[in-house]
Coordinates of C-alpha atoms in Angstrom, one line a residue:
Chain J
M15 CA 117.7 210.9 104.3
L16 CA 117.1 208.7 101.3
S17 CA 120.0 208.2 98.9
E18 CA 120.0 207.6 95.2
L19 CA 120.4 203.9 95.9
D20 CA 117.4 203.8 98.2
E21 CA 115.2 204.8 95.2
L22 CA 116.5 201.6 93.5
V23 CA 115.4 199.5 96.5
D24 CA 111.9 201.0 96.1
R25 CA 112.0 200.3 92.3
D26 CA 113.0 196.7 92.9
R27 CA 110.2 195.7 95.3
D28 CA 108.3 194.0 92.6
H29 CA 111.1 193.6 90.1
E30 CA 110.9 190.4 88.1
C31 CA 112.6 190.1 84.7
G32 CA 113.4 187.2 82.4
G33 CA 116.7 186.9 84.2
V34 CA 120.3 186.6 82.9
G35 CA 122.3 183.7 81.6
A36 CA 121.3 180.0 81.1
D37 CA 119.8 179.8 84.6
N38 CA 117.7 183.0 84.1
V39 CA 119.0 184.5 87.4
C40 CA 117.1 187.6 88.5
V41 CA 118.1 189.7 91.5
R42 CA 116.5 192.5 93.5
L43 CA 118.3 195.2 95.4
V44 CA 116.7 194.9 98.9
G45 CA 118.8 197.2 101.2
V46 CA 121.6 199.7 101.3
A47 CA 123.5 200.8 104.3
Q48 CA 126.7 202.6 105.3
L49 CA 129.7 200.3 105.9
P50 CA 132.8 201.9 107.4
T51 CA 135.7 199.4 107.1
R52 CA 139.4 199.4 107.8
F53 CA 139.8 199.8 104.0
G54 CA 137.7 202.9 103.6
H55 CA 134.1 204.1 104.0
F56 CA 131.7 202.2 101.8
R57 CA 128.1 201.4 101.4
I58 CA 126.9 197.9 101.3
A59 CA 124.0 196.9 99.0
A60 CA 122.3 193.5 99.5
F61 CA 120.6 191.5 96.7
W62 CA 118.0 188.8 96.8
N63 CA 118.0 186.3 94.0
N64 CA 115.4 183.9 92.5
R65 CA 117.7 180.9 92.4
D66 CA 119.0 180.2 95.9
G67 CA 119.2 181.5 99.4
K68 CA 122.6 183.2 98.8
D69 CA 122.6 186.9 99.6
H70 CA 125.0 188.6 97.2
V71 CA 126.3 192.0 98.1
A72 CA 127.9 195.0 96.4
I73 CA 130.4 197.1 98.4
I74 CA 130.2 200.5 96.9
K75 CA 132.5 203.5 97.2
G76 CA 131.0 206.9 96.2
D77 CA 128.4 207.6 93.5
V78 CA 128.2 204.8 91.0
R79 CA 124.6 205.0 89.8
G80 CA 124.7 206.3 86.2
G81 CA 128.5 206.3 86.4
E82 CA 130.8 205.6 83.5
D83 CA 134.2 203.7 83.7
V84 CA 133.4 202.7 87.3
P85 CA 136.3 200.6 88.7
T86 CA 134.8 197.2 89.6
R87 CA 136.0 194.0 91.1
L88 CA 134.2 190.6 91.2
H89 CA 135.1 188.6 94.2
S90 CA 133.8 185.1 94.9
E91 CA 133.3 184.2 98.5
C92 CA 135.9 182.0 100.0
L93 CA 135.4 181.4 103.7
T94 CA 138.7 179.7 104.2
G95 CA 140.7 182.4 102.6
D96 CA 138.6 185.6 103.2
A97 CA 137.8 184.9 106.9
L98 CA 140.2 182.3 108.1
G99 CA 143.3 183.4 106.3
S100 CA 144.0 180.2 104.5
L101 CA 147.2 180.0 102.5
R102 CA 145.7 177.4 100.1
C103 CA 144.5 180.3 98.0
D104 CA 145.0 184.1 97.6
C105 CA 141.5 185.1 98.2
R106 CA 142.1 187.2 101.2
D107 CA 145.0 189.1 99.5
Q108 CA 142.7 189.5 96.5
L109 CA 139.9 190.9 98.6
E110 CA 141.9 193.2 100.8
S111 CA 143.8 194.5 97.8
S112 CA 140.6 195.3 95.9
L113 CA 138.9 196.9 98.9
S114 CA 142.1 199.0 99.6
K115 CA 142.4 200.1 96.0
I116 CA 138.7 201.0 95.6
G117 CA 138.6 202.5 99.0
A118 CA 141.3 204.9 98.0
L119 CA 139.3 206.0 94.9
D120 CA 136.4 208.4 94.6
R121 CA 134.1 205.6 93.4
G122 CA 134.1 201.9 92.7
I123 CA 132.4 198.6 93.4
V124 CA 133.4 195.3 94.8
L125 CA 130.8 192.6 94.0
Y126 CA 131.1 190.0 96.7
L127 CA 129.5 186.9 95.2
R128 CA 128.4 184.4 97.8
Q129 CA 129.5 181.4 95.7
E130 CA 131.9 179.6 97.9
G131 CA 134.1 177.2 96.0
R132 CA 132.8 178.8 92.8
G133 CA 129.2 178.0 93.4
I134 CA 129.6 174.4 94.5
G135 CA 130.0 175.1 98.2
L136 CA 132.4 174.8 101.0
M137 CA 131.9 171.1 101.3
N138 CA 133.1 170.3 97.7
K139 CA 135.9 172.7 98.1
V140 CA 137.2 170.8 101.2
R141 CA 136.7 167.6 99.2
A142 CA 138.9 169.0 96.4
Y143 CA 141.5 170.0 99.0
A144 CA 141.4 166.4 100.4
L145 CA 142.0 165.0 96.9
Q146 CA 144.9 167.4 96.4
D147 CA 146.3 166.2 99.8
R148 CA 146.2 162.7 98.3
G149 CA 148.1 163.9 95.3
L150 CA 145.3 164.2 92.8
D151 CA 145.5 167.6 91.1
T152 CA 143.9 167.6 87.7
V153 CA 141.7 170.0 85.9
E154 CA 139.2 167.2 85.4
A155 CA 138.8 166.5 89.1
N156 CA 138.3 170.2 89.7
L157 CA 135.7 170.3 87.0
A158 CA 133.8 167.4 88.5
L159 CA 133.9 169.1 91.9
G160 CA 132.5 172.2 90.4
F161 CA 135.5 174.4 89.8
G162 CA 135.7 175.9 86.3
D163 CA 132.1 176.4 85.4
D164 CA 131.6 180.0 86.3
E165 CA 129.0 181.2 83.9
R166 CA 126.6 181.9 86.8
D167 CA 129.0 184.2 88.6
Y168 CA 129.0 186.6 85.6
A169 CA 125.2 186.3 85.1
I170 CA 124.5 187.4 88.7
A171 CA 127.2 190.0 88.6
A172 CA 125.8 191.5 85.4
H173 CA 122.3 191.7 86.8
M174 CA 123.6 193.4 90.0
L175 CA 125.5 196.0 88.0
R176 CA 122.4 196.6 85.9
S177 CA 120.3 196.9 89.0
L178 CA 122.7 199.6 90.3
E179 CA 122.3 201.4 86.9
V180 CA 126.0 201.5 86.3
G181 CA 126.7 202.9 82.8
S182 CA 130.1 201.2 82.2
I183 CA 132.8 199.6 84.2
Q184 CA 136.6 199.2 84.3
L185 CA 137.0 195.7 85.4
M186 CA 139.8 194.9 87.8
T187 CA 141.0 191.5 86.6
N188 CA 143.9 189.5 85.2
N189 CA 141.5 187.3 83.2
P190 CA 140.3 188.9 79.9
N191 CA 137.8 186.2 79.6
K192 CA 135.8 187.8 82.4
I193 CA 135.3 190.9 80.3
K194 CA 134.0 188.9 77.4
Q195 CA 131.6 187.0 79.7
L196 CA 130.2 190.2 81.3
E197 CA 129.8 191.8 77.9
Q198 CA 127.8 188.8 76.7
F199 CA 125.4 189.6 79.5
G200 CA 125.0 193.2 78.4
I201 CA 127.5 195.0 80.6
R202 CA 129.7 197.7 79.0
V203 CA 133.3 197.2 80.0
S204 CA 135.3 200.3 79.0
G205 CA 138.6 199.0 80.2
R206 CA 140.6 196.6 82.3
L207 CA 142.6 197.4 85.4
P208 CA 145.3 194.8 86.2
H209 CA 144.8 193.4 89.7
V210 CA 148.3 193.3 91.1
L211 CA 148.9 192.2 94.7
P212 CA 151.5 193.7 97.0
P213 CA 154.2 191.2 97.8
N214 CA 154.1 189.6 101.2
P215 CA 155.8 186.7 102.9
Y216 CA 153.0 184.4 101.7
N217 CA 153.1 185.2 98.1
Q218 CA 156.8 185.3 97.7
F219 CA 156.7 181.9 96.1
Y220 CA 155.0 183.2 93.1
L221 CA 158.0 185.4 92.4
E222 CA 160.3 182.5 93.0
T223 CA 158.2 180.1 90.9
K224 CA 158.2 182.6 88.1
A225 CA 162.0 182.3 87.8
K226 CA 161.7 178.5 87.5
R227 CA 158.8 178.4 85.1
S228 CA 158.8 179.5 81.5
G229 CA 155.3 181.0 81.9
H230 CA 154.5 184.3 83.5
Y231 CA 152.1 183.2 86.1
I232 CA 150.8 180.3 88.1
D233 CA 148.2 178.4 86.1
F234 CA 145.0 176.8 87.2
G235 CA 146.4 173.3 87.2
V236 CA 148.4 174.1 90.4
R237 CA 145.8 175.6 92.6
L238 CA 142.0 175.7 92.7
P239 CA 140.9 178.6 90.6
E240 CA 138.9 180.2 93.4
Q241 CA 138.9 183.7 91.9
A242 CA 138.8 182.6 88.3
E243 CA 142.0 184.4 87.4
P244 CA 145.7 184.1 87.6
V245 CA 147.5 185.7 90.6
V246 CA 149.8 188.6 89.8
V247 CA 152.2 189.9 92.5
E248 CA 154.1 193.1 92.1
G249 CA 157.4 192.2 90.5
M250 CA 155.9 189.6 88.1
D251 CA 155.2 190.2 84.5
E252 CA 151.5 190.4 83.7
P253 CA 149.9 187.4 82.0
E254 CA 149.6 187.6 78.2
V255 CA 146.4 189.3 77.5
G256 CA 144.8 187.6 74.5
Chain W
M219 CA 135.2 147.4 67.4
A220 CA 132.9 150.3 68.3
D221 CA 134.1 153.9 68.6
I222 CA 132.6 154.1 72.0
V223 CA 131.4 151.5 74.5
V224 CA 129.0 152.6 77.3
I225 CA 128.6 150.4 80.3
G226 CA 125.2 150.8 82.0
A227 CA 121.9 151.3 80.2
G228 CA 120.3 153.4 82.9
L229 CA 119.2 157.0 82.1
A230 CA 122.7 158.4 82.2
G231 CA 124.1 155.7 79.8
L232 CA 121.2 156.0 77.4
A233 CA 121.2 159.8 77.4
C234 CA 125.0 159.7 76.7
A235 CA 124.8 157.0 74.1
G236 CA 121.9 158.6 72.3
A237 CA 123.6 162.0 72.0
L238 CA 126.8 160.3 70.8
A239 CA 125.0 158.2 68.3
R240 CA 123.1 161.3 67.0
S241 CA 126.5 163.0 66.4
G242 CA 127.5 160.1 64.2
A243 CA 129.6 157.9 66.6
D244 CA 129.4 154.1 66.5
V245 CA 128.2 153.3 70.1
V246 CA 127.5 150.0 71.9
V247 CA 125.7 150.0 75.3
L248 CA 126.3 147.1 77.6
D249 CA 124.1 146.3 80.6
K250 CA 124.0 143.4 83.0
G251 CA 120.3 143.6 83.5
R252 CA 117.5 142.0 81.5
G253 CA 116.2 145.3 80.2
V254 CA 117.2 148.9 79.9
G255 CA 116.5 151.7 82.5
G256 CA 118.4 150.7 85.6
R257 CA 116.5 152.2 88.5
C258 CA 114.0 153.7 86.0
A259 CA 112.4 150.2 86.3
T260 CA 109.0 148.8 85.7
R261 CA 108.1 145.2 86.4
R262 CA 104.9 143.5 85.2
I263 CA 102.9 141.3 87.5
E264 CA 100.3 139.3 85.7
G265 CA 100.5 142.0 83.0
Q266 CA 100.0 145.0 85.3
P267 CA 102.9 147.4 85.3
V268 CA 104.6 148.2 88.7
D269 CA 107.2 151.0 89.0
H270 CA 109.9 149.3 91.0
G271 CA 112.5 152.0 91.3
L272 CA 111.6 155.7 90.9
C273 CA 107.9 156.2 90.8
F274 CA 107.6 159.3 88.7
L275 CA 110.0 161.6 86.8
H276 CA 110.4 165.2 87.8
G277 CA 112.6 168.1 86.9
T278 CA 113.1 171.6 85.6
D279 CA 115.8 171.2 82.9
A280 CA 114.5 172.0 79.5
A281 CA 116.4 169.3 77.6
F282 CA 115.3 166.7 80.2
L283 CA 111.6 167.7 80.0
A284 CA 111.8 167.8 76.2
A285 CA 113.1 164.3 76.2
I286 CA 110.2 163.1 78.4
D287 CA 107.7 165.0 76.3
A288 CA 108.9 163.1 73.2
V289 CA 107.9 159.8 74.7
D290 CA 104.9 158.3 72.9
A291 CA 102.9 156.9 75.8
E292 CA 99.9 157.7 77.9
R293 CA 100.5 160.1 80.9
I294 CA 98.6 160.3 84.2
P295 CA 97.8 164.0 84.4
G296 CA 98.7 165.6 87.7
W297 CA 100.0 162.4 89.3
P298 CA 100.7 162.3 92.2
R299 CA 97.7 164.5 93.2
L300 CA 97.3 163.2 96.7
V301 CA 100.5 163.4 98.7
A302 CA 100.4 162.8 102.5
G303 CA 102.7 162.4 105.4
R304 CA 105.2 164.7 107.2
G305 CA 108.2 162.7 106.1
T306 CA 110.8 163.9 103.7
P307 CA 110.5 163.1 100.0
C308 CA 113.5 161.3 98.5
H309 CA 114.3 164.4 96.4
P310 CA 114.0 167.9 98.0
T311 CA 112.6 169.7 95.0
A312 CA 110.4 166.9 93.6
F313 CA 107.3 168.8 94.7
D314 CA 108.5 172.4 93.9
P315 CA 105.9 174.4 91.9
S316 CA 108.7 175.0 89.3
S317 CA 109.3 171.3 88.9
R318 CA 107.2 169.2 86.5
R319 CA 106.2 165.7 87.4
V320 CA 105.4 163.0 84.9
A321 CA 104.0 159.5 85.4
F322 CA 103.2 156.9 82.7
V323 CA 100.2 154.5 82.6
D324 CA 102.5 151.8 81.3
G325 CA 105.2 152.6 83.9
V326 CA 108.2 154.9 84.1
N327 CA 110.4 152.5 82.1
V328 CA 108.7 153.7 78.9
F329 CA 111.1 156.7 79.1
A330 CA 114.2 154.4 79.2
K331 CA 112.8 152.3 76.3
H332 CA 112.2 155.5 74.4
L333 CA 115.8 156.7 75.0
A334 CA 117.1 153.2 73.9
R335 CA 115.3 153.2 70.6
G336 CA 117.7 152.9 67.7
L337 CA 120.7 152.2 70.0
D338 CA 122.8 149.0 69.9
V339 CA 122.1 147.9 73.5
R340 CA 123.3 144.5 74.7
T341 CA 121.4 143.4 77.8
N342 CA 122.4 140.5 80.0
T343 CA 126.0 141.6 79.4
K344 CA 128.0 142.1 82.6
V345 CA 131.4 143.6 82.3
T346 CA 133.8 142.0 84.8
N347 CA 137.2 143.1 83.8
L348 CA 139.0 146.0 82.0
S349 CA 142.4 146.1 80.4
L350 CA 144.3 148.7 78.5
D351 CA 146.7 148.3 75.6
D352 CA 147.7 149.7 72.2
G353 CA 145.5 152.8 72.5
Q354 CA 142.4 150.7 73.2
I355 CA 140.5 149.7 76.2
H356 CA 139.0 146.3 76.4
A357 CA 135.9 145.4 78.4
A358 CA 135.6 141.7 79.1
T359 CA 132.3 140.2 80.0
E360 CA 131.2 137.4 82.3
D361 CA 130.5 135.3 79.2
G362 CA 134.0 135.8 77.8
A363 CA 133.2 138.3 75.2
V364 CA 135.5 141.4 74.8
F365 CA 134.3 144.8 73.7
S366 CA 137.1 147.1 72.6
A367 CA 137.0 150.8 72.1
H368 CA 139.0 154.1 72.1
T369 CA 136.4 155.6 74.5
L370 CA 134.8 153.9 77.4
V371 CA 131.9 155.5 79.3
F372 CA 130.9 154.3 82.8
A373 CA 127.3 155.0 83.6
L374 CA 127.0 152.9 86.7
P375 CA 126.7 153.4 90.4
V376 CA 130.0 154.9 91.5
E377 CA 130.9 151.8 93.6
Q378 CA 130.6 149.6 90.6
T379 CA 132.6 151.9 88.4
S380 CA 135.3 152.1 91.1
A381 CA 135.5 148.3 91.3
L382 CA 136.0 148.1 87.5
L383 CA 138.7 150.7 87.5
A384 CA 140.6 149.1 90.4
P385 CA 142.9 146.8 88.3
V386 CA 144.1 149.7 86.1
P387 CA 146.8 151.7 87.8
A388 CA 146.5 154.6 85.4
L389 CA 142.9 155.2 86.8
A390 CA 143.8 155.7 90.4
G391 CA 143.0 159.4 90.1
P392 CA 139.4 159.0 89.1
R393 CA 139.0 156.3 91.7
A394 CA 140.0 158.7 94.4
L395 CA 137.4 161.1 93.1
L396 CA 134.7 158.4 93.1
G397 CA 135.7 157.5 96.6
T398 CA 134.3 160.8 97.8
V399 CA 130.8 159.9 96.5
C400 CA 128.5 157.7 98.5
T401 CA 125.3 155.8 97.6
H402 CA 122.6 154.4 99.8
P403 CA 120.7 151.2 99.5
C404 CA 116.9 150.8 99.4
W405 CA 114.8 147.8 100.4
T406 CA 111.7 147.8 98.2
L407 CA 108.6 145.7 98.5
I408 CA 105.9 145.2 95.9
A409 CA 102.7 144.2 97.6
R410 CA 99.6 143.0 95.6
Y411 CA 96.1 142.7 97.1
D412 CA 93.0 140.8 96.2
G413 CA 89.8 142.7 95.8
P414 CA 88.8 146.0 94.3
D415 CA 91.2 148.9 94.0
D416 CA 89.4 151.9 95.4
P417 CA 91.2 155.2 95.7
L418 CA 93.2 155.5 98.9
D419 CA 93.8 158.7 100.9
A420 CA 97.1 159.2 99.3
E421 CA 98.8 158.2 96.1
I422 CA 102.2 158.7 97.8
S423 CA 102.8 159.0 101.5
Y424 CA 105.9 159.9 103.4
P425 CA 105.8 158.6 106.9
P426 CA 107.6 160.8 109.4
E427 CA 109.3 157.9 111.1
G428 CA 109.9 154.1 111.1
A429 CA 111.4 151.9 108.4
L430 CA 109.4 153.2 105.5
Q431 CA 110.4 156.3 103.6
L432 CA 107.5 156.2 101.2
V433 CA 104.4 154.2 100.3
V434 CA 103.2 154.4 96.7
H435 CA 99.7 153.4 95.6
D436 CA 101.2 152.2 92.4
S437 CA 98.0 150.8 90.9
S438 CA 96.5 154.3 91.1
K439 CA 98.6 154.9 88.0
R440 CA 97.1 152.0 86.0
R441 CA 94.1 151.5 83.8
H442 CA 91.0 149.6 85.0
P443 CA 90.5 146.8 85.6
R444 CA 93.5 146.7 87.9
V445 CA 94.7 144.9 91.0
R446 CA 95.6 147.0 94.1
T447 CA 99.4 147.2 94.3
L448 CA 101.6 149.1 96.7
V449 CA 105.3 149.8 96.5
L450 CA 107.0 150.3 99.8
Q451 CA 110.4 151.8 99.9
A452 CA 112.5 151.7 103.1
R453 CA 114.6 154.5 104.4
P454 CA 118.3 154.6 103.3
S455 CA 119.5 154.4 107.0
W456 CA 117.1 151.4 107.7
S457 CA 118.0 149.7 104.4
A458 CA 121.7 150.1 105.2
R459 CA 121.4 148.6 108.7
N460 CA 119.3 145.7 107.4
L461 CA 120.8 145.2 104.0
E462 CA 121.8 141.6 104.6
L463 CA 118.5 140.5 106.3
S464 CA 116.5 137.9 104.3
A465 CA 113.8 139.0 102.0
E466 CA 111.3 137.2 104.2
A467 CA 112.3 139.1 107.3
V468 CA 112.2 142.4 105.5
T469 CA 108.8 141.6 104.0
A470 CA 107.4 140.9 107.4
I471 CA 108.7 144.2 108.9
L472 CA 107.7 146.4 106.0
L473 CA 104.2 144.9 105.8
A474 CA 103.7 145.4 109.6
E475 CA 104.5 149.1 109.1
A476 CA 102.2 149.4 106.1
A477 CA 99.4 147.8 108.2
A478 CA 100.0 150.3 111.0
L479 CA 99.9 153.2 108.5
L480 CA 97.0 152.2 106.2
G481 CA 95.0 149.6 108.1
P482 CA 95.2 145.8 108.7
W483 CA 94.4 145.0 105.1
A484 CA 97.8 146.4 104.0
G485 CA 99.5 143.7 106.1
T486 CA 98.0 140.8 104.2
P487 CA 98.8 141.0 100.5
S488 CA 98.2 138.0 98.2
L489 CA 101.7 138.5 96.8
A490 CA 104.8 140.3 98.2
V491 CA 108.1 140.6 96.4
A492 CA 111.1 142.2 98.2
H493 CA 114.1 143.6 96.3
R494 CA 117.4 144.9 97.6
W495 CA 118.5 147.9 95.6
R496 CA 122.2 148.1 96.7
H497 CA 122.8 151.5 95.1
A498 CA 119.4 153.2 95.1
R499 CA 120.2 156.8 95.9
V500 CA 123.2 159.1 95.7
D501 CA 123.9 160.8 99.1
R502 CA 122.8 164.4 98.4
G503 CA 125.8 165.7 100.3
T504 CA 128.4 163.9 98.3
G505 CA 127.3 164.4 94.7
L506 CA 129.7 166.0 92.1
A507 CA 129.1 168.9 89.8
A508 CA 130.0 167.5 86.4
P509 CA 130.7 164.3 84.5
Y510 CA 134.4 163.2 84.5
R511 CA 136.4 162.8 81.4
L512 CA 140.0 161.6 81.2
A513 CA 142.4 161.2 78.3
L514 CA 145.0 158.5 79.1
P515 CA 148.4 158.2 77.6
G516 CA 148.0 156.3 74.3
G517 CA 144.8 158.0 73.4
V518 CA 142.2 156.1 75.3
R519 CA 139.5 158.2 76.8
I520 CA 137.4 157.5 79.9
G521 CA 134.1 159.1 80.7
I522 CA 132.1 158.8 83.9
A523 CA 128.5 159.9 84.2
G524 CA 125.5 159.2 86.4
E525 CA 123.2 160.6 89.0
A526 CA 126.2 161.5 91.2
F527 CA 127.7 163.8 88.5
D528 CA 125.2 166.6 88.4
P529 CA 124.1 168.7 91.4
V530 CA 120.4 168.5 90.8
G531 CA 120.3 164.8 91.8
G532 CA 117.8 162.1 90.7
A533 CA 116.8 161.0 87.2
E534 CA 117.3 164.5 85.9
A535 CA 120.9 164.5 87.1
A536 CA 121.5 161.1 85.5
F537 CA 120.1 162.3 82.2
R538 CA 121.9 165.7 82.2
S539 CA 125.3 164.2 83.2
G540 CA 125.0 161.7 80.3
Q541 CA 124.2 164.4 77.8
R542 CA 126.9 166.7 79.1
L543 CA 129.5 163.9 78.9
A544 CA 128.5 163.2 75.3
R545 CA 129.0 166.8 74.5
R546 CA 132.4 166.8 76.1
I547 CA 133.4 163.6 74.4
G548 CA 132.2 165.1 71.1
G549 CA 134.4 168.2 71.9
E550 CA 131.7 170.8 72.0
D551 CA 132.5 171.9 75.6
R552 CA 135.8 173.4 76.6
C553 CA 138.5 171.3 78.4

């Protein structure tokens, strides 16, 4: 039986548009399949793009085509965190939490963007870790290593949402700047859902650090900004939304 | 005292200095070489240009291509048309259909000269020492001159930048970052032949194995009458292993390989000039994503750009990183 998303795969066979963003990224939806997971029953939609060999995917709960206010999360691939359980970042907590939350809803989307180390790759991420191990931890070094320039994430994400014919989204994020970026690429963002992680033994230190620092959350100077947003654990105040 | 001193008049330094000068800054560019361009180099042998470093420009970036298009010099349409060999080109996307390739009849260095036009460039000026005080940074040269500025831009091979930064303890951080980048050397041989210069089977060939990475029929880019000239570039690994060999020994080895590839004539040039480029190519696996800018206590600013500071690699990376650094020094970009 063909689903409403399979029609989009047919439509995209010869899709070629001017692309999105400074890089003119264009994507095609090339396949959709069922994906039962421990976080709920999803479908997985795979996208080809005209810039590199990275296959980005959307993990989709329920009917999202034509939908309004669809809860949506953007997740950047992080091999060390997502798959290996690294404690140098919170990527696995972020991913599991978004899949659990969206898996429990009627509908929603997690865009899994294959942009390891924010697009610069695993190798540069490990080099950044190595520099941190040697005590170098500056915003500048991270920029030189490719952390911080995330325009492309949003351009690809915007095109993927457009390809899925999503009417408007509620973005699950602690970074209001992400909303602005997506809107610049023509996505209607009808609201923001805070992305709050359940506390666990590994993120306790955020709560402890909060007491010591005047700010509300850990800033990017301390850790690599792998998911382009501050971490918020239950029990912390949310970051100021500007 | 200038507002900004740029060390290195290669494509990165010139692109950076040009953009800064256009935004109104007072910029001085220093280079140890006799002319501008760095590896974007053209020599003249009895008046005939020979591209001695990169042999054509290629890229996809709109600003880079626009800068090339603005050069008032004769192009060689479609060059290189004849490319042979199963070896790997120096740059993986040089021959992509989406990439544009440009070669100049007067040599690739016309692009560097074009970028240098109107800039205050001091050639034959080698910076040997840096010092920091009173909110200024001072670049002392071999000849005892001192150039002081609030902002100092390094547009050099990373190894040379790192050596200059070494005496300044405040710059240990950027040195650690530079330490992750690696460049490869390239032994290059210019070979000039008597007799007519008929077309060869290939304008560039990439041998699959041996010491040579590429053989360029350089004189195929020149006007008639011309003298047949080849440029032979050795592989990075071979060049690294044989870096300290004498020029005579390298000449003999590379000519023997050229003769095996092209025929005996190629082994007996009337003139052969070997050159050791110590920092010819950035290792593609170790390049960085963006130029580096650092504000030091006291208000001095440091910028570092070059081929290693943009993921596209090659001349395009050098140019882009220079322009991007200029924008960040000018404060247009965030951070």
